[in-house]
Amino acid sequence: MRIIPSNVLSSSDLVVDAIYEGGRQGNAADDPISKILEGVGNQGGFRAAGRGPDKKYVVLYTSGEDKDWPDTLDLSTGQFIYFGDNKTPGHELHETTRGGNELLRRAFEFLHASPLMRAKVPPFFIFKRYPTPASGRSVQFKGLAVPGFPGLPSTADLVAVWKTTEGQRFQNYRSIFTVLDAPVITRTWLQELAAGPGASTAVSAPAAWLDWVRSGRAKALASESTTIIRNVEEQRPDTPAKTAILRVVFEYFEQAPIAFEAFAARVFQMHDPRVIIDTITRGSVDGGRDAIGRYLLGLSGDPVYAEFSLEAKCYQPGFDETTPNTVGVREVSRLISRIRHRQFGVLVTTSVIARQAYEEVREDRHPIIFFSGRDIADILVNNGFNTPELVMSLLHTEFLLTETA
């Protein structure tokens, strides 16, 4: 991984996925972003350069650790989801200290206006917190982005979402960007942008940026993952908060694993609203399937469905450094044997899939989707159940256990 030391930040290019090291003074002056991009400041998620409403460029900074507002970058598609800066109650949607939400509103308004207005959209540079031994303020450059995403309608790329904190409701923006296929941002273009108006369409600008400004076509920086088999750590929650959420789920269903079947089906639906659950089977009559359903492929008025069988395993996830009870070849083979022609299988577990079982499924190209403990926690968080208390409330509301469960 390429690392750019702090003493050359002001003269370096921006290279996708490179690490830019911060200082060692232990204060805000350690921030590397303000040294890379002139005029953006050294704090906050939104950092804009330029006075007035029309900005020279904008930095979107994310820690990647906000459980309430989880910014995410899909490397396989180049889609970046970024939440606005009205993250606590007490303010109107656009009344934020740094004006981040107003900046988003303006950028997306220009996106959907005339081509001449699109040229007024500033370049967005995405950085993510990436501590290094040299500095806890180091960051990773994730790419040059533009508002919107190919194929996404104007009603879906900037949406005001409601949340409740301590009984108070408030709104914040959920915005969707495209990271452009621009692996290197030259120092020449950054200097031209800092100099003033008109530089966004200078000849030194990346080709993907110029094409977007002129045509509105966003060529995404999409990358196919070479990781086919997820290891154990990649299947377990990656933060203490998500571990606590998974613990609530496992302990709730530990003594009633049959009741976990309905919850597993619900998780699949949370992941994708096109999932339709037709039947939750029970006990020994399930024929190897805990749920049966359909996945909507066609139009709602002219539907085409792919049928699936779902199996749920409420297994010990391996908390507190204990060894997880993994889903092995036997359990996976059982599901494979039950799916018919043109069907696919879904296996949801609170634990992890053993490597041998994972390898056999992927190498033999069986149509099986795996949801591990990490996936369950991620899906719950992304659907607003981002604390153990909220998850427990969901379980008590929708999955009340009975003596026969």
Coordinates of C-alpha atoms in Angstrom, one line a residue:
M1 CA 0.0 0.0 0.0
R2 CA 1.4 3.4 -1.0
I3 CA 2.1 5.7 1.9
I4 CA 2.7 9.5 1.4
P5 CA 4.7 11.0 4.2
S6 CA 3.5 14.2 5.9
N7 CA 6.5 16.3 4.6
V8 CA 5.4 16.1 0.9
L9 CA 1.7 16.4 1.2
S10 CA 1.4 19.8 -0.3
S11 CA 3.2 18.7 -3.5
S12 CA 1.8 15.2 -4.0
D13 CA -0.8 13.9 -6.4
L14 CA -3.9 12.2 -5.0
V15 CA -3.7 8.5 -5.7
V16 CA -6.7 6.2 -5.1
D17 CA -6.2 4.1 -1.9
A18 CA -2.9 5.7 -1.0
I19 CA -2.4 6.6 2.6
Y20 CA -1.6 10.3 3.5
E21 CA 0.1 10.5 6.8
G22 CA -0.7 13.1 9.4
G23 CA 1.5 14.9 11.9
R24 CA 2.6 13.9 15.4
Q25 CA 1.8 17.0 17.5
G26 CA -1.4 15.5 19.0
N27 CA -3.7 18.2 17.9
A28 CA -5.8 19.4 14.9
A29 CA -2.7 20.6 13.1
D30 CA -1.8 17.0 12.5
D31 CA -4.6 16.8 9.9
P32 CA -3.2 15.9 6.5
I33 CA -6.2 16.9 4.4
S34 CA -5.7 20.6 4.9
K35 CA -2.2 20.3 3.7
I36 CA -3.2 18.4 0.6
L37 CA -6.0 20.6 -0.4
E38 CA -5.7 24.3 0.2
G39 CA -8.4 26.1 2.0
V40 CA -10.5 23.2 3.3
G41 CA -9.7 23.4 7.0
N42 CA -8.6 20.6 9.3
Q43 CA -11.8 19.4 11.0
G44 CA -15.3 18.1 10.1
G45 CA -16.9 15.7 7.7
F46 CA -17.7 18.5 5.2
R47 CA -14.8 20.7 4.2
A48 CA -15.3 23.1 1.3
A49 CA -12.8 25.5 -0.3
G50 CA -14.0 28.9 -1.6
R51 CA -16.2 31.7 -0.4
G52 CA -19.9 32.0 -1.2
P53 CA -22.2 29.3 -2.4
D54 CA -20.1 28.1 -5.4
K55 CA -17.2 26.1 -4.0
K56 CA -13.8 25.3 -5.7
Y57 CA -13.9 21.7 -4.3
V58 CA -15.3 19.8 -1.4
V59 CA -13.9 17.1 0.9
L60 CA -16.1 14.4 2.2
Y61 CA -14.4 12.9 5.2
T62 CA -15.6 9.8 7.0
S63 CA -14.3 7.9 10.0
G64 CA -16.2 4.8 8.8
E65 CA -17.2 4.2 12.4
D66 CA -20.4 6.1 12.9
K67 CA -22.9 3.4 13.9
D68 CA -25.9 5.8 13.5
W69 CA -24.9 7.2 10.1
P70 CA -22.8 4.5 8.4
D71 CA -21.1 6.0 5.3
T72 CA -20.3 3.1 2.9
L73 CA -18.3 2.7 -0.3
D74 CA -19.2 -0.3 -2.5
L75 CA -15.9 -1.1 -4.3
S76 CA -17.6 -3.4 -6.8
T77 CA -19.8 -0.6 -8.2
G78 CA -18.2 2.7 -7.1
Q79 CA -21.3 3.8 -5.3
F80 CA -20.6 5.9 -2.2
I81 CA -23.3 6.6 0.4
Y82 CA -22.7 9.6 2.6
F83 CA -24.8 11.1 5.3
G84 CA -25.3 14.8 5.9
D85 CA -24.2 16.8 9.0
N86 CA -27.6 17.2 10.8
K87 CA -26.8 14.2 13.1
T88 CA -28.4 15.3 16.3
P89 CA -31.9 16.7 17.1
G90 CA -32.6 20.4 17.6
H91 CA -32.0 21.8 14.2
E92 CA -33.8 22.0 10.9
L93 CA -32.4 19.9 8.0
H94 CA -30.4 22.7 6.4
E95 CA -29.4 24.6 9.6
T96 CA -26.0 23.0 10.3
T97 CA -22.8 24.7 11.5
R98 CA -20.7 23.8 8.4
G99 CA -23.6 24.0 5.9
G100 CA -23.0 20.5 4.7
N101 CA -26.6 19.7 4.0
E102 CA -27.2 22.9 2.2
L103 CA -24.1 22.1 0.1
L104 CA -25.6 18.6 -0.7
R105 CA -29.0 20.2 -1.6
R106 CA -27.3 22.6 -4.0
A107 CA -25.0 20.0 -5.7
F108 CA -27.9 17.6 -6.3
E109 CA -30.1 20.5 -7.5
F110 CA -27.5 21.4 -10.1
L111 CA -27.1 17.7 -11.1
H112 CA -30.7 17.5 -12.1
A113 CA -30.9 20.9 -13.8
S114 CA -29.5 21.9 -17.2
P115 CA -26.0 20.8 -18.4
L116 CA -24.8 24.4 -17.8
M117 CA -25.7 24.1 -14.2
R118 CA -24.0 20.7 -13.9
A119 CA -20.7 22.5 -14.6
K120 CA -21.2 24.4 -11.3
V121 CA -21.0 21.2 -9.2
P122 CA -17.7 21.2 -7.4
P123 CA -15.4 18.1 -7.4
F124 CA -15.9 16.0 -4.3
F125 CA -12.8 14.3 -2.8
I126 CA -13.4 11.4 -0.5
F127 CA -11.1 10.6 2.4
K128 CA -11.4 8.0 5.1
R129 CA -9.7 7.8 8.5
Y130 CA -6.8 5.4 8.4
P131 CA -4.5 5.6 11.5
T132 CA -0.9 4.6 11.0
P133 CA 2.0 4.0 13.4
A134 CA 3.3 7.5 12.5
S135 CA 0.0 9.3 13.1
G136 CA -3.5 8.7 14.3
R137 CA -4.7 11.4 11.9
S138 CA -3.6 9.7 8.7
V139 CA -6.2 9.2 6.0
Q140 CA -6.8 7.2 2.9
F141 CA -7.9 8.8 -0.4
K142 CA -10.9 6.9 -1.7
G143 CA -11.5 8.8 -4.9
L144 CA -13.0 11.7 -6.9
A145 CA -16.8 11.6 -6.7
V146 CA -19.8 13.3 -8.4
P147 CA -23.4 13.4 -7.1
G148 CA -25.8 10.7 -8.3
F149 CA -25.3 7.2 -9.6
P150 CA -26.0 5.6 -13.0
G151 CA -29.6 4.3 -13.2
L152 CA -30.7 5.9 -9.9
P153 CA -33.7 8.2 -10.3
S154 CA -33.6 11.8 -9.0
T155 CA -36.0 10.8 -6.3
A156 CA -33.6 8.4 -4.8
D157 CA -30.1 9.9 -4.9
L158 CA -30.7 12.6 -2.2
V159 CA -33.3 11.7 0.4
A160 CA -34.1 13.3 3.8
V161 CA -34.4 10.5 6.3
W162 CA -36.0 10.7 9.7
K163 CA -34.4 9.4 12.9
T164 CA -35.3 9.6 16.6
T165 CA -32.9 10.3 19.4
E166 CA -34.1 10.5 23.0
G167 CA -37.7 10.9 21.8
Q168 CA -36.9 13.8 19.4
R169 CA -37.4 13.3 15.7
F170 CA -35.2 15.0 13.2
Q171 CA -34.0 14.7 9.5
N172 CA -30.7 14.3 7.8
Y173 CA -29.7 13.7 4.2
R174 CA -28.7 10.3 2.8
S175 CA -26.8 11.1 -0.4
I176 CA -25.5 8.8 -3.1
F177 CA -22.3 9.6 -5.1
T178 CA -20.4 7.9 -7.9
V179 CA -16.6 7.5 -7.4
L180 CA -15.2 8.2 -10.9
D181 CA -12.7 6.1 -12.7
A182 CA -9.9 8.5 -12.0
P183 CA -7.0 6.6 -10.3
V184 CA -4.8 9.7 -10.1
I185 CA -5.7 13.4 -9.4
T186 CA -2.7 15.4 -10.5
R187 CA -1.2 18.2 -8.4
T188 CA -1.5 20.4 -11.5
W189 CA -5.3 20.2 -11.5
L190 CA -5.5 20.6 -7.7
Q191 CA -3.5 23.9 -8.0
E192 CA -5.7 25.1 -10.8
L193 CA -8.8 24.4 -8.8
A194 CA -7.4 26.3 -5.8
A195 CA -6.6 29.2 -8.1
G196 CA -10.2 30.0 -8.9
P197 CA -13.2 29.7 -11.2
G198 CA -13.2 27.7 -14.5
A199 CA -10.5 25.3 -13.4
S200 CA -12.9 22.4 -13.0
T201 CA -12.9 22.0 -16.8
A202 CA -9.2 22.6 -17.4
V203 CA -7.4 20.3 -19.7
S204 CA -5.5 18.8 -16.7
A205 CA -8.8 17.6 -15.2
P206 CA -9.3 13.8 -15.2
A207 CA -11.0 12.5 -18.4
A208 CA -13.8 10.9 -16.3
W209 CA -14.6 14.2 -14.7
L210 CA -14.6 16.1 -18.0
D211 CA -16.9 13.5 -19.6
W212 CA -19.3 13.8 -16.7
V213 CA -19.4 17.6 -16.9
R214 CA -20.0 17.6 -20.6
S215 CA -22.4 14.6 -20.9
G216 CA -23.6 13.7 -17.5
R217 CA -22.3 10.2 -17.8
A218 CA -20.5 9.0 -14.7
K219 CA -18.0 6.3 -15.4
A220 CA -17.6 4.6 -12.0
L221 CA -14.4 3.2 -10.6
A222 CA -15.7 -0.4 -10.2
S223 CA -13.5 -3.2 -9.2
E224 CA -14.2 -6.9 -9.1
S225 CA -13.2 -8.5 -5.8
T226 CA -10.5 -11.2 -6.0
T227 CA -11.6 -12.5 -2.6
I228 CA -14.0 -15.4 -3.3
I229 CA -13.8 -17.1 0.1
R230 CA -14.3 -14.9 3.2
N231 CA -12.2 -16.0 6.1
V232 CA -13.5 -16.2 9.7
E233 CA -12.5 -12.7 10.7
E234 CA -14.3 -11.3 7.6
Q235 CA -17.5 -13.1 8.7
R236 CA -17.5 -11.7 12.3
P237 CA -18.6 -8.3 13.4
D238 CA -15.8 -5.7 12.9
T239 CA -16.7 -3.3 15.8
P240 CA -17.6 -3.8 19.5
A241 CA -21.0 -2.2 18.8
K242 CA -21.8 -4.7 16.1
T243 CA -20.6 -7.6 18.3
A244 CA -23.0 -6.4 21.1
I245 CA -25.8 -6.4 18.6
L246 CA -25.1 -9.9 17.4
R247 CA -24.8 -11.1 21.0
V248 CA -28.3 -9.8 21.7
V249 CA -29.6 -11.8 18.7
F250 CA -27.9 -15.0 19.6
E251 CA -28.7 -15.0 23.3
Y252 CA -32.4 -14.2 22.5
F253 CA -32.8 -17.2 20.2
E254 CA -30.2 -19.5 21.8
Q255 CA -32.8 -21.5 23.7
A256 CA -35.4 -21.3 20.9
P257 CA -33.4 -21.9 17.7
I258 CA -36.6 -22.7 15.7
A259 CA -37.8 -19.2 16.3
F260 CA -34.6 -17.9 14.7
E261 CA -36.0 -19.1 11.3
A262 CA -38.5 -16.3 11.1
F263 CA -35.9 -13.8 12.1
A264 CA -33.4 -15.1 9.5
A265 CA -36.1 -14.6 6.8
R266 CA -36.7 -11.1 8.1
V267 CA -33.0 -10.3 7.8
F268 CA -33.0 -11.4 4.2
Q269 CA -35.9 -9.1 3.5
M270 CA -34.2 -6.2 5.2
H271 CA -31.2 -6.8 2.9
D272 CA -33.4 -6.6 -0.2
P273 CA -37.0 -5.4 -0.4
R274 CA -37.5 -7.6 -3.5
V275 CA -37.5 -10.7 -1.2
I276 CA -40.9 -12.3 -0.6
I277 CA -41.2 -14.9 2.1
D278 CA -44.1 -17.3 1.4
T279 CA -43.7 -19.9 4.1
I280 CA -41.8 -20.3 7.4
T281 CA -41.6 -24.1 7.9
R282 CA -41.6 -25.7 11.3
G283 CA -39.5 -28.4 12.9
S284 CA -39.2 -31.8 11.4
V285 CA -41.6 -31.1 8.5
D286 CA -39.3 -28.5 6.9
G287 CA -37.7 -30.9 4.4
G288 CA -34.4 -29.3 5.0
R289 CA -35.8 -25.8 4.4
D290 CA -36.6 -23.3 7.2
A291 CA -38.3 -20.8 4.8
I292 CA -39.5 -20.8 1.2
G293 CA -39.9 -17.7 -0.8
R294 CA -39.5 -15.8 -4.1
Y295 CA -37.2 -13.0 -5.4
L296 CA -38.7 -10.5 -7.7
L297 CA -36.8 -10.1 -10.9
G298 CA -39.3 -8.5 -13.2
L299 CA -41.6 -5.5 -13.1
S300 CA -44.2 -5.3 -10.3
G301 CA -46.9 -5.3 -13.0
D302 CA -45.3 -8.1 -15.0
P303 CA -43.4 -10.1 -12.3
V304 CA -40.8 -12.8 -12.9
Y305 CA -39.7 -14.7 -9.8
A306 CA -36.7 -16.8 -8.8
E307 CA -37.7 -19.2 -6.0
F308 CA -35.4 -19.8 -3.1
S309 CA -35.0 -22.0 0.0
L310 CA -33.6 -20.6 3.2
E311 CA -32.0 -22.4 6.1
A312 CA -31.2 -20.7 9.4
K313 CA -28.5 -21.7 11.9
C314 CA -28.5 -20.1 15.4
Y315 CA -24.9 -21.2 16.2
Q316 CA -22.5 -19.9 18.8
P317 CA -20.6 -17.0 17.2
G318 CA -17.5 -17.4 19.3
F319 CA -17.8 -14.5 21.7
D320 CA -15.1 -13.5 24.2
E321 CA -12.3 -15.3 22.2
T322 CA -14.1 -18.7 22.3
T323 CA -14.1 -20.9 19.2
P324 CA -17.2 -20.4 17.0
N325 CA -19.5 -23.3 16.2
T326 CA -19.1 -23.1 12.4
V327 CA -21.5 -24.1 9.7
G328 CA -19.8 -27.0 7.9
V329 CA -20.1 -29.1 4.8
R330 CA -22.9 -31.3 6.2
E331 CA -25.2 -28.4 6.8
V332 CA -24.5 -26.7 3.5
S333 CA -24.8 -30.0 1.6
R334 CA -28.2 -30.5 3.1
L335 CA -29.4 -27.1 1.7
I336 CA -27.9 -27.8 -1.7
S337 CA -29.7 -31.1 -1.9
R338 CA -33.1 -29.4 -1.3
I339 CA -32.9 -26.7 -3.9
R340 CA -34.5 -27.6 -7.3
H341 CA -33.7 -26.5 -10.8
R342 CA -33.8 -22.7 -11.2
Q343 CA -33.9 -22.2 -7.5
F344 CA -31.2 -20.7 -5.2
G345 CA -30.4 -21.2 -1.6
V346 CA -29.9 -18.8 1.4
L347 CA -28.1 -19.8 4.6
V348 CA -28.3 -17.4 7.5
T349 CA -26.2 -18.0 10.6
T350 CA -25.2 -16.1 13.7
S351 CA -21.8 -17.7 13.4
V352 CA -19.5 -18.3 10.4
I353 CA -19.2 -20.6 7.4
A354 CA -16.3 -23.1 7.6
R355 CA -13.7 -22.6 4.9
Q356 CA -14.1 -26.1 3.4
A357 CA -17.9 -25.6 3.0
Y358 CA -17.4 -22.1 1.6
E359 CA -14.8 -23.3 -0.9
E360 CA -16.9 -26.2 -2.1
V361 CA -19.9 -24.0 -2.7
R362 CA -18.0 -21.3 -4.6
E363 CA -15.7 -23.7 -6.6
D364 CA -18.7 -25.8 -7.7
R365 CA -20.7 -22.7 -8.4
H366 CA -23.7 -23.7 -6.3
P367 CA -26.3 -20.8 -6.2
I368 CA -26.0 -20.3 -2.4
I369 CA -26.0 -16.9 -0.6
F370 CA -24.3 -16.8 2.8
F371 CA -25.2 -14.4 5.6
S372 CA -22.8 -14.7 8.6
G373 CA -22.8 -13.0 12.0
R374 CA -21.2 -9.8 10.6
D375 CA -23.8 -9.6 7.8
I376 CA -26.7 -9.9 10.3
A377 CA -25.2 -7.0 12.4
D378 CA -24.5 -4.9 9.3
I379 CA -28.0 -5.4 8.0
L380 CA -29.6 -4.4 11.3
V381 CA -27.4 -1.3 11.6
N382 CA -28.2 -0.2 8.0
N383 CA -31.9 -0.6 8.7
G384 CA -31.8 1.7 11.8
F385 CA -31.4 -1.0 14.5
N386 CA -28.0 0.3 15.5
T387 CA -27.9 -0.3 19.2
P388 CA -28.5 -3.5 21.3
E389 CA -31.6 -1.8 22.8
L390 CA -33.2 -1.1 19.5
V391 CA -32.5 -4.7 18.4
M392 CA -34.0 -6.1 21.6
S393 CA -37.1 -3.9 21.0
L394 CA -37.4 -5.3 17.5
L395 CA -37.1 -8.9 18.8
H396 CA -39.7 -8.4 21.5
T397 CA -42.1 -6.7 19.0
E398 CA -41.9 -9.1 16.0
F399 CA -40.4 -12.3 17.4
L400 CA -42.0 -12.8 20.8
L401 CA -40.9 -16.2 22.1
T402 CA -43.4 -18.8 23.4
E403 CA -43.0 -22.0 25.2
T404 CA -43.5 -23.9 21.9
A405 CA -41.0 -21.8 19.9

